[in-house]
Amino acid sequence: TNDWKKARVYPVIGGECFEAIYLGAKISEEDLQKAINLARKINKDIKIYQMEINPEAFKLDVREIGQGA
């Protein structure tokens, strides 16, 4: 049988492995705060960015969310 194909391994990854997270332009304020709190709990130095819709071009802009958010 091919039981080895069904096996899945999920390595434990520490918060220090994450440098930044990017949140969507249309994330709700509630989900935004949850994501920020969780990310900072995992890694207090993580950079957090939120995408914003650019009103003048067909593109998204990136805005960094400060530590006090």
Coordinates of C-alpha atoms in Angstrom, one line a residue, residues 5-58:
K5 CA 1.5 9.2 0.7
K6 CA -1.2 9.8 3.3
A7 CA 1.2 10.8 6.1
R8 CA 1.5 14.5 6.7
V9 CA 4.2 16.2 8.8
Y10 CA 3.6 19.6 10.2
P11 CA 6.8 21.1 11.6
V12 CA 6.7 23.5 14.6
I13 CA 7.7 26.9 13.4
G14 CA 8.5 29.6 16.0
G15 CA 7.4 33.2 15.8
E16 CA 10.9 34.3 15.0
C17 CA 10.5 32.7 11.6
F18 CA 7.9 35.3 10.6
E19 CA 9.2 38.7 9.6
A20 CA 6.0 40.4 8.4
I21 CA 2.3 39.8 7.6
Y22 CA 0.2 41.5 5.0
L23 CA -3.5 42.1 5.6
G24 CA -6.1 42.6 2.9
A25 CA -7.6 45.9 1.9
K26 CA -11.1 44.9 2.9
I27 CA -10.4 43.2 6.3
S28 CA -12.9 44.1 9.0
E29 CA -11.7 46.2 11.9
E30 CA -12.5 43.3 14.3
D31 CA -10.4 40.9 12.2
L32 CA -7.7 43.5 11.8
Q33 CA -7.3 43.8 15.6
K34 CA -7.4 40.0 16.1
A35 CA -4.7 39.5 13.5
I36 CA -2.5 42.3 15.0
N37 CA -2.9 40.9 18.5
L38 CA -2.1 37.3 17.4
A39 CA 0.9 38.4 15.3
R40 CA 2.4 40.4 18.1
K41 CA 1.8 37.6 20.6
I42 CA 3.8 35.3 18.3
N43 CA 6.6 37.8 17.5
K44 CA 6.6 41.2 19.2
D45 CA 8.9 42.6 16.5
I46 CA 6.8 41.5 13.5
K47 CA 6.1 44.1 10.9
I48 CA 2.4 44.4 10.0
Y49 CA 1.2 45.8 6.7
Q50 CA -2.3 46.5 5.4
M51 CA -3.1 46.7 1.7
E52 CA -5.0 49.8 0.5
I53 CA -6.8 50.4 -2.7
N54 CA -5.2 53.2 -4.7
P55 CA -7.9 55.5 -5.9
E56 CA -5.8 56.8 -8.8
A57 CA -4.5 53.6 -10.3
F58 CA -5.5 49.9 -10.7

